[in-house]
Coordinates of C-alpha atoms and ligand atoms in Angstrom, one line a residue:
M1 CA -7.9 -36.2 -21.0
R2 CA -4.4 -35.8 -19.8
N3 CA -3.0 -32.3 -19.7
F4 CA -0.6 -32.0 -16.8
Q5 CA 2.5 -31.3 -18.8
G6 CA 3.5 -28.0 -20.3
I7 CA 3.8 -24.5 -18.9
D8 CA 1.8 -23.6 -15.7
L9 CA 1.5 -19.9 -16.5
L10 CA 2.2 -17.6 -19.4
L11 CA 2.0 -14.0 -18.3
W12 CA 1.4 -11.4 -21.0
N13 CA 1.9 -7.7 -20.5
S14 CA -0.7 -6.5 -23.0
F15 CA 0.5 -4.5 -26.0
M16 CA -1.1 -2.6 -28.8
G17 CA 1.6 -2.8 -31.6
K18 CA 3.5 0.3 -30.6
A19 CA 4.6 2.2 -27.6
Y20 CA 1.9 3.9 -25.6
S21 CA 4.0 6.2 -23.4
V22 CA 7.6 6.9 -22.4
S23 CA 7.2 4.8 -19.3
D24 CA 6.0 1.6 -21.1
C25 CA 9.5 0.2 -20.9
F26 CA 10.2 1.0 -17.2
K27 CA 10.8 -1.9 -14.9
E28 CA 7.5 -3.9 -14.3
N29 CA 6.9 -4.0 -10.6
G30 CA 3.5 -5.8 -10.8
I31 CA 4.8 -8.5 -13.0
G32 CA 8.0 -8.8 -10.9
V33 CA 5.9 -9.4 -7.8
L34 CA 3.8 -12.1 -9.5
V35 CA 6.9 -13.8 -10.9
R36 CA 8.4 -13.9 -7.4
A37 CA 5.2 -15.4 -6.0
C38 CA 4.9 -18.0 -8.8
K39 CA 8.6 -19.0 -8.6
N40 CA 8.2 -19.4 -4.8
E41 CA 5.5 -22.0 -5.6
G42 CA 7.7 -23.8 -8.0
F43 CA 5.6 -23.0 -11.1
N44 CA 6.9 -23.3 -14.6
I45 CA 6.3 -19.9 -16.2
I46 CA 6.9 -17.8 -19.3
I47 CA 6.9 -14.0 -19.3
E48 CA 5.8 -12.3 -22.5
D49 CA 6.6 -8.7 -22.0
P50 CA 6.9 -6.9 -25.3
A51 CA 7.4 -3.5 -23.6
R52 CA 11.1 -3.3 -24.5
I53 CA 12.6 -0.8 -26.9
D54 CA 14.4 -3.5 -28.9
F55 CA 11.1 -5.4 -29.4
Y56 CA 9.2 -2.2 -30.3
T57 CA 11.8 -1.1 -32.8
T58 CA 11.8 -4.5 -34.6
F59 CA 8.0 -5.0 -34.4
T60 CA 6.8 -1.6 -35.7
K61 CA 9.5 -1.2 -38.4
N62 CA 7.7 -0.2 -41.6
D63 CA 8.3 1.8 -44.7
L64 CA 6.1 4.8 -43.6
T65 CA 8.2 5.6 -40.5
P66 CA 11.0 7.6 -42.3
R67 CA 8.4 9.8 -44.1
L68 CA 6.4 10.3 -41.0
S69 CA 9.5 11.4 -39.2
E70 CA 10.4 13.8 -42.0
L71 CA 6.9 15.3 -42.0
S72 CA 6.8 15.6 -38.3
T73 CA 9.7 18.0 -38.2
H74 CA 7.9 20.3 -40.5
I75 CA 4.4 20.0 -39.1
F76 CA 5.4 20.2 -35.4
G77 CA 8.4 22.5 -36.1
K78 CA 8.2 26.0 -37.6
G79 CA 7.3 25.6 -41.2
D80 CA 5.4 28.0 -43.5
I81 CA 1.7 27.7 -43.0
E82 CA 0.8 26.8 -46.6
N83 CA 3.2 23.9 -46.8
T84 CA 2.2 22.8 -43.4
V85 CA -1.5 22.4 -44.5
S86 CA -0.6 20.1 -47.4
M87 CA 1.9 18.2 -45.3
R88 CA -0.7 17.8 -42.6
R89 CA -3.0 16.2 -45.1
E90 CA -0.2 13.8 -46.1
W91 CA 0.5 13.2 -42.5
N92 CA -3.1 12.2 -41.7
D93 CA -3.2 9.8 -44.7
L94 CA 0.0 8.2 -43.7
Q95 CA -1.2 7.9 -40.1
D96 CA -4.3 6.1 -41.4
N97 CA -2.1 3.7 -43.4
H98 CA 0.2 3.3 -40.5
T99 CA -2.6 2.3 -38.2
K100 CA -3.6 -0.3 -40.8
I101 CA -0.1 -1.7 -40.9
I102 CA 0.2 -1.9 -37.1
K103 CA -3.2 -3.6 -37.0
E104 CA -2.1 -6.3 -39.5
K105 CA 1.1 -6.8 -37.5
M106 CA -1.0 -7.1 -34.3
E107 CA -3.3 -9.7 -35.9
K108 CA -0.3 -11.8 -36.7
Y109 CA 1.3 -11.2 -33.3
I110 CA -1.9 -12.3 -31.5
E111 CA -2.2 -15.4 -33.7
D112 CA 1.5 -16.3 -33.1
L113 CA 1.1 -15.8 -29.4
A114 CA -2.0 -18.0 -29.3
Q115 CA -0.1 -20.7 -31.2
K116 CA 2.7 -20.5 -28.7
I117 CA 0.3 -20.9 -25.9
S118 CA -1.2 -23.9 -27.6
K119 CA 2.2 -25.5 -28.4
N120 CA 3.4 -25.1 -24.8
K121 CA 0.2 -26.5 -23.4
V122 CA -0.2 -23.5 -21.2
K123 CA -2.5 -24.2 -18.3
V124 CA -3.2 -20.6 -17.3
L125 CA -2.8 -17.5 -19.4
G126 CA -2.5 -14.3 -17.2
I127 CA -3.0 -11.0 -19.0
K128 CA -1.9 -7.7 -17.5
T129 CA -4.6 -5.4 -19.0
W130 CA -4.2 -1.7 -19.6
L131 CA -6.6 0.9 -21.0
G132 CA -7.8 1.5 -24.5
D133 CA -6.4 -0.6 -27.4
R134 CA -4.4 -2.7 -25.1
F135 CA -7.6 -3.9 -23.4
A136 CA -9.2 -4.5 -26.8
Y137 CA -6.1 -6.7 -27.8
S138 CA -6.3 -8.5 -24.5
E139 CA -9.9 -9.5 -25.4
K140 CA -8.7 -10.6 -28.9
L141 CA -6.0 -12.8 -27.5
A142 CA -8.4 -14.3 -25.0
K143 CA -10.9 -15.0 -27.8
R144 CA -8.3 -16.7 -30.0
V145 CA -6.8 -18.7 -27.2
G146 CA -10.4 -19.8 -26.3
E147 CA -10.7 -21.2 -29.8
L148 CA -7.3 -22.6 -30.2
C149 CA -6.4 -23.9 -26.7
P150 CA -9.7 -25.1 -25.1
N151 CA -7.8 -26.2 -22.0
T152 CA -6.1 -22.9 -21.2
L153 CA -7.7 -21.0 -18.4
I154 CA -7.7 -17.2 -19.2
I155 CA -7.4 -14.7 -16.4
A156 CA -7.2 -11.0 -16.7
G157 CA -5.7 -8.6 -14.1
G158 CA -3.8 -5.4 -14.1
P159 CA -4.7 -1.7 -13.9
Q160 CA -7.8 -1.9 -16.1
V161 CA -9.4 -4.7 -14.0
N162 CA -8.4 -2.9 -10.8
Q163 CA -10.2 0.1 -12.0
F164 CA -13.3 -1.4 -13.7
K165 CA -13.8 -4.4 -11.5
T166 CA -16.8 -6.5 -12.5
H167 CA -17.3 -4.4 -15.6
A168 CA -14.0 -5.8 -17.0
L169 CA -15.6 -9.3 -17.1
E170 CA -19.2 -8.4 -18.1
K171 CA -18.7 -8.4 -21.9
S172 CA -15.2 -9.9 -22.2
P173 CA -14.0 -13.4 -23.1
F174 CA -11.9 -14.0 -20.0
D175 CA -12.7 -16.9 -17.7
F176 CA -12.0 -14.9 -14.6
C177 CA -10.5 -11.6 -13.5
I178 CA -8.4 -11.0 -10.5
D179 CA -8.8 -7.7 -8.7
V180 CA -6.1 -5.6 -7.0
E181 CA -3.4 -8.2 -6.4
G182 CA -2.8 -11.6 -7.8
E183 CA -0.1 -13.1 -5.6
T184 CA -2.4 -15.3 -3.6
T185 CA -5.4 -15.7 -5.8
L186 CA -3.5 -16.5 -9.0
T187 CA -1.2 -19.0 -7.3
K188 CA -4.2 -20.7 -5.7
I189 CA -5.9 -21.0 -9.1
I190 CA -2.8 -22.4 -10.7
H191 CA -2.6 -25.1 -8.0
I192 CA -6.2 -26.0 -8.5
T193 CA -5.8 -26.1 -12.3
K194 CA -2.7 -28.2 -12.2
E195 CA -4.2 -30.7 -9.7
M196 CA -7.4 -31.1 -11.6
Y197 CA -5.7 -31.5 -15.0
C198 CA -3.5 -34.1 -13.3
Q199 CA -6.6 -36.0 -12.4
G200 CA -7.8 -35.8 -16.1
R201 CA -10.5 -33.1 -15.5
T202 CA -11.6 -30.7 -18.1
K203 CA -11.4 -26.9 -18.2
S204 CA -15.1 -26.5 -17.6
E205 CA -14.8 -28.7 -14.5
V206 CA -11.9 -26.4 -13.3
I207 CA -14.0 -23.3 -13.9
K208 CA -16.9 -24.9 -12.0
R209 CA -14.7 -25.8 -9.1
I210 CA -13.2 -22.3 -8.9
T211 CA -16.7 -20.8 -9.1
E212 CA -17.9 -23.0 -6.3
L213 CA -15.0 -21.9 -4.2
A214 CA -15.8 -18.3 -5.0
E215 CA -19.5 -18.7 -4.1
A216 CA -18.4 -20.4 -0.8
G217 CA -16.2 -17.4 -0.1
E218 CA -13.0 -19.5 -0.1
I219 CA -11.2 -17.5 -2.7
F220 CA -10.5 -13.8 -2.5
N221 CA -10.2 -11.0 -5.1
L222 CA -11.9 -13.0 -7.8
I223 CA -14.3 -11.7 -10.4
Y224 CA -16.4 -14.5 -11.8
K225 CA -19.7 -15.4 -13.4
D226 CA -22.1 -17.5 -11.3
G227 CA -24.3 -20.3 -12.7
N228 CA -26.7 -17.7 -14.2
G229 CA -24.0 -15.7 -15.9
T230 CA -24.2 -12.9 -13.4
V231 CA -20.8 -11.2 -12.8
K232 CA -19.8 -11.2 -9.1
E233 CA -16.8 -10.4 -7.0
T234 CA -15.5 -12.2 -3.9
P235 CA -14.3 -10.1 -1.0
I236 CA -11.1 -8.2 -1.4
K237 CA -8.1 -9.3 0.7
R238 CA -4.8 -7.5 0.4
L239 CA -1.5 -8.7 1.7
S240 CA -0.1 -6.3 4.2
L241 CA 2.5 -4.2 2.5
N242 CA 5.0 -5.5 4.9
L243 CA 4.4 -9.1 3.7
K244 CA 4.3 -8.4 0.0
P245 CA 7.0 -10.3 -1.8
L246 CA 9.7 -8.1 -3.4
P247 CA 9.6 -8.1 -7.2
L248 CA 11.8 -10.5 -9.0
Y249 CA 13.4 -8.8 -12.0
E250 CA 15.3 -10.6 -14.7
K251 CA 18.8 -9.1 -15.2
E252 CA 19.4 -7.5 -18.6
D253 CA 15.7 -7.6 -19.3
G254 CA 15.9 -4.8 -21.8
K255 CA 13.8 -2.6 -19.5
V256 CA 14.5 1.0 -18.4
N257 CA 16.2 0.9 -15.0
I258 CA 13.7 3.0 -13.0
A259 CA 12.3 0.8 -10.3
V260 CA 9.0 1.2 -8.4
I261 CA 9.2 1.1 -4.6
N262 CA 6.1 0.3 -2.6
E263 CA 6.8 2.6 0.3
S264 CA 3.1 3.0 0.8
S265 CA -0.1 2.1 -0.9
G266 CA -3.1 4.2 -1.5
C267 CA -3.9 7.7 -0.3
Y268 CA -4.0 8.7 3.3
Y269 CA -6.8 11.2 2.5
G270 CA -8.8 9.2 0.0
K271 CA -11.9 11.4 -0.2
C272 CA -11.7 13.3 -3.4
N273 CA -15.0 12.9 -5.3
F274 CA -13.4 12.4 -8.7
C275 CA -10.5 10.1 -7.7
T276 CA -10.4 6.4 -8.5
H277 CA -7.3 5.6 -6.4
P278 CA -9.2 4.6 -3.2
N279 CA -11.3 2.2 -5.3
I280 CA -8.1 0.6 -6.7
T281 CA -5.8 0.6 -3.7
G282 CA -8.1 0.3 -0.8
R283 CA -7.3 1.8 2.6
Y284 CA -4.0 3.6 3.0
Q285 CA -1.0 1.5 4.2
A286 CA 2.5 2.6 5.0
R287 CA 5.2 0.1 4.8
D288 CA 7.7 -0.5 7.5
I289 CA 10.6 1.9 6.7
N290 CA 13.2 -0.8 7.3
I291 CA 11.6 -3.0 4.6
T292 CA 11.4 -0.1 2.2
L293 CA 15.1 0.6 2.8
A294 CA 16.0 -3.1 2.5
E295 CA 14.3 -3.2 -0.9
I296 CA 16.0 0.0 -2.1
K297 CA 19.4 -1.4 -1.0
K298 CA 18.7 -4.8 -2.6
T299 CA 17.7 -3.2 -5.9
I300 CA 20.8 -1.0 -5.9
R301 CA 23.0 -3.9 -5.1
E302 CA 21.6 -6.7 -7.2
M303 CA 20.2 -4.7 -10.2
G304 CA 22.6 -1.8 -10.3
V305 CA 19.5 0.5 -10.3
G306 CA 19.7 4.0 -8.6
L307 CA 16.5 5.6 -9.9
F308 CA 13.2 5.0 -8.2
R309 CA 9.5 6.0 -8.3
F310 CA 7.5 5.7 -5.1
A311 CA 4.3 3.9 -5.7
G312 CA 2.0 5.6 -3.1
S313 CA -1.0 7.6 -4.5
T314 CA 0.2 10.4 -2.2
T315 CA 3.2 9.8 0.0
P316 CA 2.6 11.8 3.2
V317 CA 5.4 14.1 4.1
S318 CA 5.6 12.5 7.6
L319 CA 6.5 9.2 5.9
S320 CA 8.7 10.5 3.1
S321 CA 10.7 12.6 5.6
R322 CA 11.4 9.5 7.8
I323 CA 12.4 7.5 4.7
A324 CA 14.6 10.4 3.7
D325 CA 16.3 10.5 7.1
A326 CA 16.9 6.7 6.9
I327 CA 18.4 7.0 3.4
T328 CA 20.7 9.9 4.5
K329 CA 21.7 8.0 7.7
E330 CA 22.7 5.0 5.6
G331 CA 24.6 7.2 3.2
L332 CA 22.8 5.9 0.2
T333 CA 22.9 7.6 -3.2
L334 CA 19.7 7.5 -5.3
E335 CA 17.2 9.7 -6.9
Y336 CA 13.4 9.3 -6.9
S337 CA 10.0 10.8 -7.6
M338 CA 6.7 10.7 -5.8
F339 CA 3.1 11.9 -5.7
V340 CA 2.2 14.3 -2.8
R341 CA -0.9 16.0 -1.5
A342 CA -1.0 19.7 -0.5
E343 CA -0.5 20.1 3.2
N344 CA -3.3 21.6 5.3
R345 CA -2.4 25.0 6.9
A346 CA 0.6 25.1 4.6
R347 CA 0.7 29.0 4.9
E348 CA 1.2 28.8 8.7
R349 CA 3.5 25.8 8.4
T350 CA 5.7 27.2 5.6
D351 CA 9.0 27.1 7.6
E352 CA 8.4 23.6 8.9
L353 CA 7.5 22.4 5.4
I354 CA 10.6 24.0 3.8
E355 CA 12.9 22.4 6.4
T356 CA 11.2 19.0 5.9
Y357 CA 11.4 19.1 2.1
E358 CA 15.0 20.2 2.3
R359 CA 15.8 16.9 4.1
I360 CA 13.8 14.9 1.6
I361 CA 15.5 16.6 -1.3
R362 CA 18.9 15.9 0.3
S363 CA 18.0 12.2 0.2
G364 CA 17.4 12.2 -3.5
L365 CA 13.9 13.5 -4.3
R366 CA 13.9 15.0 -7.8
A367 CA 10.3 15.2 -8.9
V368 CA 6.9 15.6 -7.2
F369 CA 3.4 15.7 -8.6
L370 CA 0.3 17.1 -6.9
G371 CA -3.3 17.7 -7.8
T372 CA -4.3 21.4 -7.8
E373 CA -7.6 20.6 -9.6
V374 CA -9.0 24.1 -9.5
A375 CA -8.1 27.4 -7.9
N376 CA -11.5 28.0 -6.4
N377 CA -12.3 27.2 -2.8
E378 CA -16.0 26.6 -3.2
I379 CA -15.4 24.1 -6.1
L380 CA -12.6 22.5 -4.2
S381 CA -14.8 21.7 -1.3
K382 CA -18.3 21.2 -2.8
I383 CA -17.3 19.5 -6.1
M384 CA -13.9 18.0 -5.6
G385 CA -14.1 17.1 -1.9
K386 CA -10.4 17.9 -1.9
G387 CA -9.9 18.7 1.7
N388 CA -7.5 21.4 0.8
S389 CA -7.9 25.1 0.2
V390 CA -6.3 27.1 -2.6
D391 CA -4.0 28.5 -0.1
D392 CA -2.9 25.0 1.1
I393 CA -2.0 24.1 -2.5
Y394 CA -0.3 27.4 -3.2
F395 CA 1.9 27.4 -0.1
T396 CA 2.8 23.7 -0.5
I397 CA 4.1 24.4 -4.0
Q398 CA 5.9 27.4 -2.7
A399 CA 7.5 25.5 0.2
I400 CA 8.7 22.6 -2.1
K401 CA 10.2 25.0 -4.6
Q402 CA 11.8 27.1 -1.9
A403 CA 13.3 24.0 -0.4
S404 CA 14.8 23.0 -3.7
Y405 CA 16.3 26.5 -4.1
N406 CA 17.8 26.4 -0.6
Q407 CA 19.4 23.0 -1.4
R408 CA 20.5 24.2 -4.9
K409 CA 19.1 21.0 -6.3
H410 CA 16.6 21.1 -9.1
L411 CA 13.3 19.5 -8.2
D412 CA 10.5 19.2 -10.8
V413 CA 7.1 20.1 -9.5
G414 CA 4.1 19.0 -11.6
V415 CA 0.6 20.2 -10.9
S416 CA -2.7 19.0 -12.5
F417 CA -5.9 20.8 -13.1
I418 CA -9.4 19.5 -14.0
Y419 CA -10.9 21.9 -16.5
P420 CA -13.7 22.3 -17.3
C421 CA -15.2 20.9 -14.1
P422 CA -18.6 20.7 -12.5
I423 CA -19.8 24.0 -10.9
P424 CA -21.8 24.0 -7.6
P425 CA -25.5 24.6 -8.5
G426 CA -26.7 28.1 -7.7
S427 CA -23.2 29.4 -7.0
G428 CA -23.2 31.7 -10.0
I429 CA -19.6 30.6 -10.8
T430 CA -18.9 30.4 -14.6
H431 CA -16.4 28.4 -16.5
E432 CA -14.8 31.6 -17.6
Q433 CA -14.3 32.7 -14.0
V434 CA -12.8 29.3 -13.2
L435 CA -10.4 29.6 -16.1
E436 CA -9.4 33.1 -15.0
E437 CA -8.8 31.9 -11.4
N438 CA -6.7 29.0 -12.5
L439 CA -4.6 31.3 -14.7
C440 CA -4.3 33.8 -11.9
F441 CA -3.0 31.1 -9.5
L442 CA -0.3 30.2 -12.0
R443 CA 0.5 33.8 -12.8
K444 CA 1.0 34.5 -9.2
L445 CA 3.3 31.5 -8.7
K446 CA 5.3 32.6 -11.7
S447 CA 5.6 36.2 -10.6
E448 CA 6.9 35.0 -7.2
N449 CA 9.4 32.7 -8.8
Y450 CA 7.7 29.5 -7.7
M451 CA 6.6 28.4 -11.1
P452 CA 5.8 24.6 -11.3
D453 CA 7.8 22.8 -14.0
S454 CA 4.8 21.2 -15.6
V455 CA 1.0 21.8 -15.7
L456 CA -1.3 18.9 -16.7
I457 CA -4.9 19.8 -17.8
T458 CA -7.7 17.3 -18.2
P459 CA -11.4 17.8 -18.6
A460 CA -13.7 16.3 -15.9
A461 CA -15.0 12.8 -16.5
P462 CA -16.6 10.4 -14.0
L463 CA -14.3 7.4 -13.5
P464 CA -15.6 4.0 -12.1
A465 CA -16.7 3.9 -8.5
T466 CA -16.0 7.6 -7.8
V467 CA -18.6 9.8 -6.3
W468 CA -18.9 11.6 -9.6
Q469 CA -19.8 8.3 -11.3
I470 CA -22.1 7.0 -8.6
E471 CA -24.1 10.3 -8.4
P472 CA -23.6 11.8 -11.8
R473 CA -26.7 14.1 -11.7
R474 CA -25.5 15.8 -8.5
F475 CA -22.5 17.0 -10.4
G476 CA -24.3 17.8 -13.7
F477 CA -23.0 14.8 -15.7
N478 CA -25.1 12.9 -18.2
M479 CA -23.8 9.5 -19.2
P480 CA -25.2 6.8 -21.5
E481 CA -26.0 3.4 -20.0
D482 CA -23.0 1.7 -21.6
Y483 CA -20.7 4.5 -20.4
L484 CA -18.4 2.2 -18.3
Q485 CA -18.1 -0.3 -21.1
T486 CA -17.2 2.5 -23.5
I487 CA -14.5 4.0 -21.3
L488 CA -13.2 0.5 -20.5
R489 CA -11.9 0.5 -24.1
Y490 CA -11.4 4.3 -24.5
E491 CA -8.0 5.2 -25.9
Y492 CA -6.5 8.5 -24.5
E493 CA -3.2 9.8 -23.4
L494 CA -2.9 12.1 -20.4
T495 CA 0.2 13.7 -21.8
K496 CA -1.3 14.5 -25.2
D497 CA -3.3 17.6 -26.0
P498 CA -6.9 16.7 -24.9
S499 CA -8.3 18.2 -28.0
T500 CA -6.8 15.2 -29.9
W501 CA -8.7 12.6 -27.7
P502 CA -11.7 10.8 -29.3
E503 CA -15.3 11.8 -28.6
L504 CA -17.0 10.3 -25.6
N505 CA -20.7 10.3 -25.3
I506 CA -21.1 12.2 -22.1
S507 CA -21.9 15.8 -21.2
L508 CA -21.5 18.2 -18.4
E509 CA -24.5 20.5 -17.9
G510 CA -25.4 19.9 -21.5
M511 CA -21.8 20.6 -22.7
K512 CA -20.5 17.8 -25.0
F513 CA -17.3 16.0 -24.2
M514 CA -15.8 17.3 -27.5
D515 CA -16.5 20.9 -26.3
M516 CA -14.9 20.1 -22.9
L517 CA -11.8 18.8 -24.7
K518 CA -11.7 22.1 -26.6
M519 CA -12.0 24.1 -23.4
A520 CA -9.2 22.1 -21.8
G521 CA -7.1 22.7 -25.0
F522 CA -7.9 26.4 -24.7
M523 CA -6.6 26.5 -21.1
E524 CA -3.6 24.6 -22.2
K525 CA -2.9 27.3 -24.8
K526 CA -3.2 30.1 -22.3
V527 CA -1.0 28.3 -19.8
R528 CA 1.6 27.7 -22.5
E529 CA 1.5 31.4 -23.5
M530 CA 2.2 32.2 -19.9
G531 CA 5.5 30.4 -20.4
Y532 CA 4.6 27.1 -18.7
T533 CA 5.5 23.6 -20.0
V534 CA 2.3 21.6 -20.2
N535 CA 1.3 17.9 -20.0
V536 CA 4.6 16.6 -18.9
S537 CA 4.1 13.8 -16.4
D538 CA 6.2 12.6 -13.5
E539 CA 7.8 9.8 -15.6
H540 CA 8.7 12.3 -18.3
C541 CA 10.5 14.4 -15.7
L542 CA 12.5 11.7 -14.2
A543 CA 13.4 10.2 -17.6
A544 CA 14.3 13.6 -19.1
R545 CA 16.5 14.7 -16.3
S546 CA 18.3 11.4 -16.0
A547 CA 18.9 11.5 -19.8
G548 CA 20.6 14.9 -19.4
F549 CA 17.9 17.3 -20.4
V550 CA 18.2 20.3 -18.2
G551 CA 16.1 23.4 -17.5
Q552 CA 12.7 24.2 -18.9
R553 CA 14.0 24.1 -22.5
G554 CA 15.4 20.6 -21.9
L555 CA 12.1 19.3 -20.6
E556 CA 10.2 20.7 -23.5
E557 CA 12.7 19.3 -26.0
F558 CA 12.4 15.9 -24.3
K559 CA 8.6 16.1 -24.4
I560 CA 8.4 17.1 -28.1
K561 CA 11.0 14.5 -29.2
S562 CA 9.4 11.7 -27.2
D563 CA 5.9 12.6 -28.4
L564 CA 7.2 12.5 -32.0
A565 CA 8.9 9.1 -31.4
L566 CA 5.5 7.8 -30.2
L567 CA 3.6 9.3 -33.1
T568 CA 6.0 8.2 -35.8
T569 CA 7.1 4.9 -34.2
N570 CA 10.7 6.0 -35.0
Y571 CA 12.1 4.9 -31.7
G572 CA 15.7 6.1 -32.2
F573 CA 15.3 8.9 -29.8
L574 CA 13.7 6.7 -27.1
R575 CA 16.4 4.1 -27.5
D576 CA 19.2 6.7 -26.9
V577 CA 17.3 8.2 -24.0
Y578 CA 16.8 4.8 -22.4
Q579 CA 20.5 4.0 -22.8
K580 CA 21.4 7.3 -21.1
I581 CA 18.9 6.7 -18.3
N582 CA 20.3 3.2 -17.7
E583 CA 23.9 4.6 -17.6
Y584 CA 22.7 7.3 -15.2
S585 CA 20.9 4.8 -13.0
R586 CA 23.9 2.5 -13.0
N587 CA 26.2 5.4 -12.1
L588 CA 24.0 6.4 -9.2
A589 CA 24.0 2.8 -8.0
E590 CA 27.7 2.5 -8.3
K591 CA 28.3 5.5 -6.0
N592 CA 27.0 3.1 -3.3
F593 CA 29.7 0.5 -4.1
S594 CA 32.7 2.5 -2.9
S595 CA 35.0 0.7 -0.4
T596 CA 34.0 3.2 2.3
N597 CA 30.4 2.2 2.0
K598 CA 29.9 -0.5 4.6
I599 CA 26.4 -1.4 3.5
F600 CA 27.6 -2.8 0.2
F601 CA 31.1 -4.0 1.0
V602 CA 32.1 -6.5 3.5
G603 CA 35.9 -7.1 3.4
G604 CA 36.1 -5.4 0.1
K605 CA 33.5 -7.7 -1.5
A606 CA 29.9 -6.6 -2.3
S607 CA 27.6 -8.1 0.3
Ligands
SF4_701 S1 -6.9 12.9 -5.8 FE1 -5.0 12.6 -4.6 S2 -5.5 13.4 -2.6 FE2 -7.4 13.0 -3.6 S3 -8.0 10.9 -3.0 FE3 -6.9 10.8 -5.0 S4 -4.8 10.4 -4.5 FE4 -5.8 11.2 -2.6

């Protein structure tokens, strides 16, 4: 059999027929890095990335959208109760029909994509998998490609594989999965596949060869099935952050111009019992500041992008302050967001923290997110393993807010809580007490004028490879045997009211997940009544502010309108917002193009 012509790799960013969140259409760093690595090897590739607002708008267009939009303004606005009840019934019926329509469209989409793969004689199909429905559609595509194109090798990667590891392959129709990063492993597999197809070998021979290499330890980061069908994983090897290729973005790719910068990877603490980040990112790595700065400058210069998100799970203030100093020294204009962790001994270090955050804010920091988890020291240490006290968290928030007041620059601070959460056995602490302590913490911040801009609340659930999942009984969790397979395909949205999430067959000290969702919803209600904005994520903040939504009211308006756009699939609002963000990002970038800025101009010409 001869199959050495055609496309070497088709890379699909998995999709579920509609937008999942506001950040879907942001620039795709992971795909950008893979594209760079594949182009460097001279591969012939096709990128199928439906996460563009133009595509979403055309794809989801259907007759129900106008009525859904109309109903949404009554149901989620201030209508009279009686009308709202009947409208809600209509809304639910329409939503059911809408789901059916999207499903039919997706079936056709998957079929067309499989046909395209077949027509182009694609040697390797790479799928970037995400949670929930997008994972289920990844499996559907893999199954159809398996039937239609028996010579196409199917490889899954992306956030869902990174999180679920071998479980992602156990019951899925992929040939292999690649864990954590694909630059080296994927390119190696493509080389092997091309070479063997050139020699007239079959796909099963290719799979056998790759499996042999995996068994011999000659290929890293690979999840595969051995001769007995047992799913295994080869050792993980990560490129040093300093050696990672910079992403290659297409110009005018229809994406939102907010770029991800790998200033660090992972979490420098990495010991929280509930957190899945260390499992995904491995040990903490900080990138050489000069490389970070070079990437920022290159992105500004070549892409006209001035908005960034730092990728680290928690960027330590020692690193962000040095990056900030370098940005300021170079005279760069940009804005960015990042995740942070509360500082130990923050109360005693308040002055130092304020001064440091002032420098960081001057360099362009506009949003930070940090985990509070719970305002109870015993739970923080015994259950969460957080390594911070309530005081540390409180005074870190206070210092960040104070720094932004001193600089007269608005900085969004988002905090997250896990409620309800496990309680230390024999402590006598009750969920009611925890709720009251959480509310008291927020009340105090508000009364002292250090109110965070957003509060995210989620119920506790054991995620793969966390201490909570490995030792569920110790924390009071009860989970069915197929728990990981269930949450692998579980569809939820962090930014949506948890009481709307589907049931999950787990319990905490006998409390069903549905009841936990209700408790989280109750805390959300209380927090909202206190005057807080809830469930707005970091990407919402950066997007809302860049699109011109100011103050708390602006953030809430943005949140409501973007949620409605996602619910109704009427993407007019998102389209306008993305356009404004792109203009804003471009304007920021252009501030670096002045003739006085030596970095970008050499002899009056952009360098
Ligand atoms: S929750 Fe935050 S601080 Fe804790 S390990 Fe995860 S990323 Fe690090």
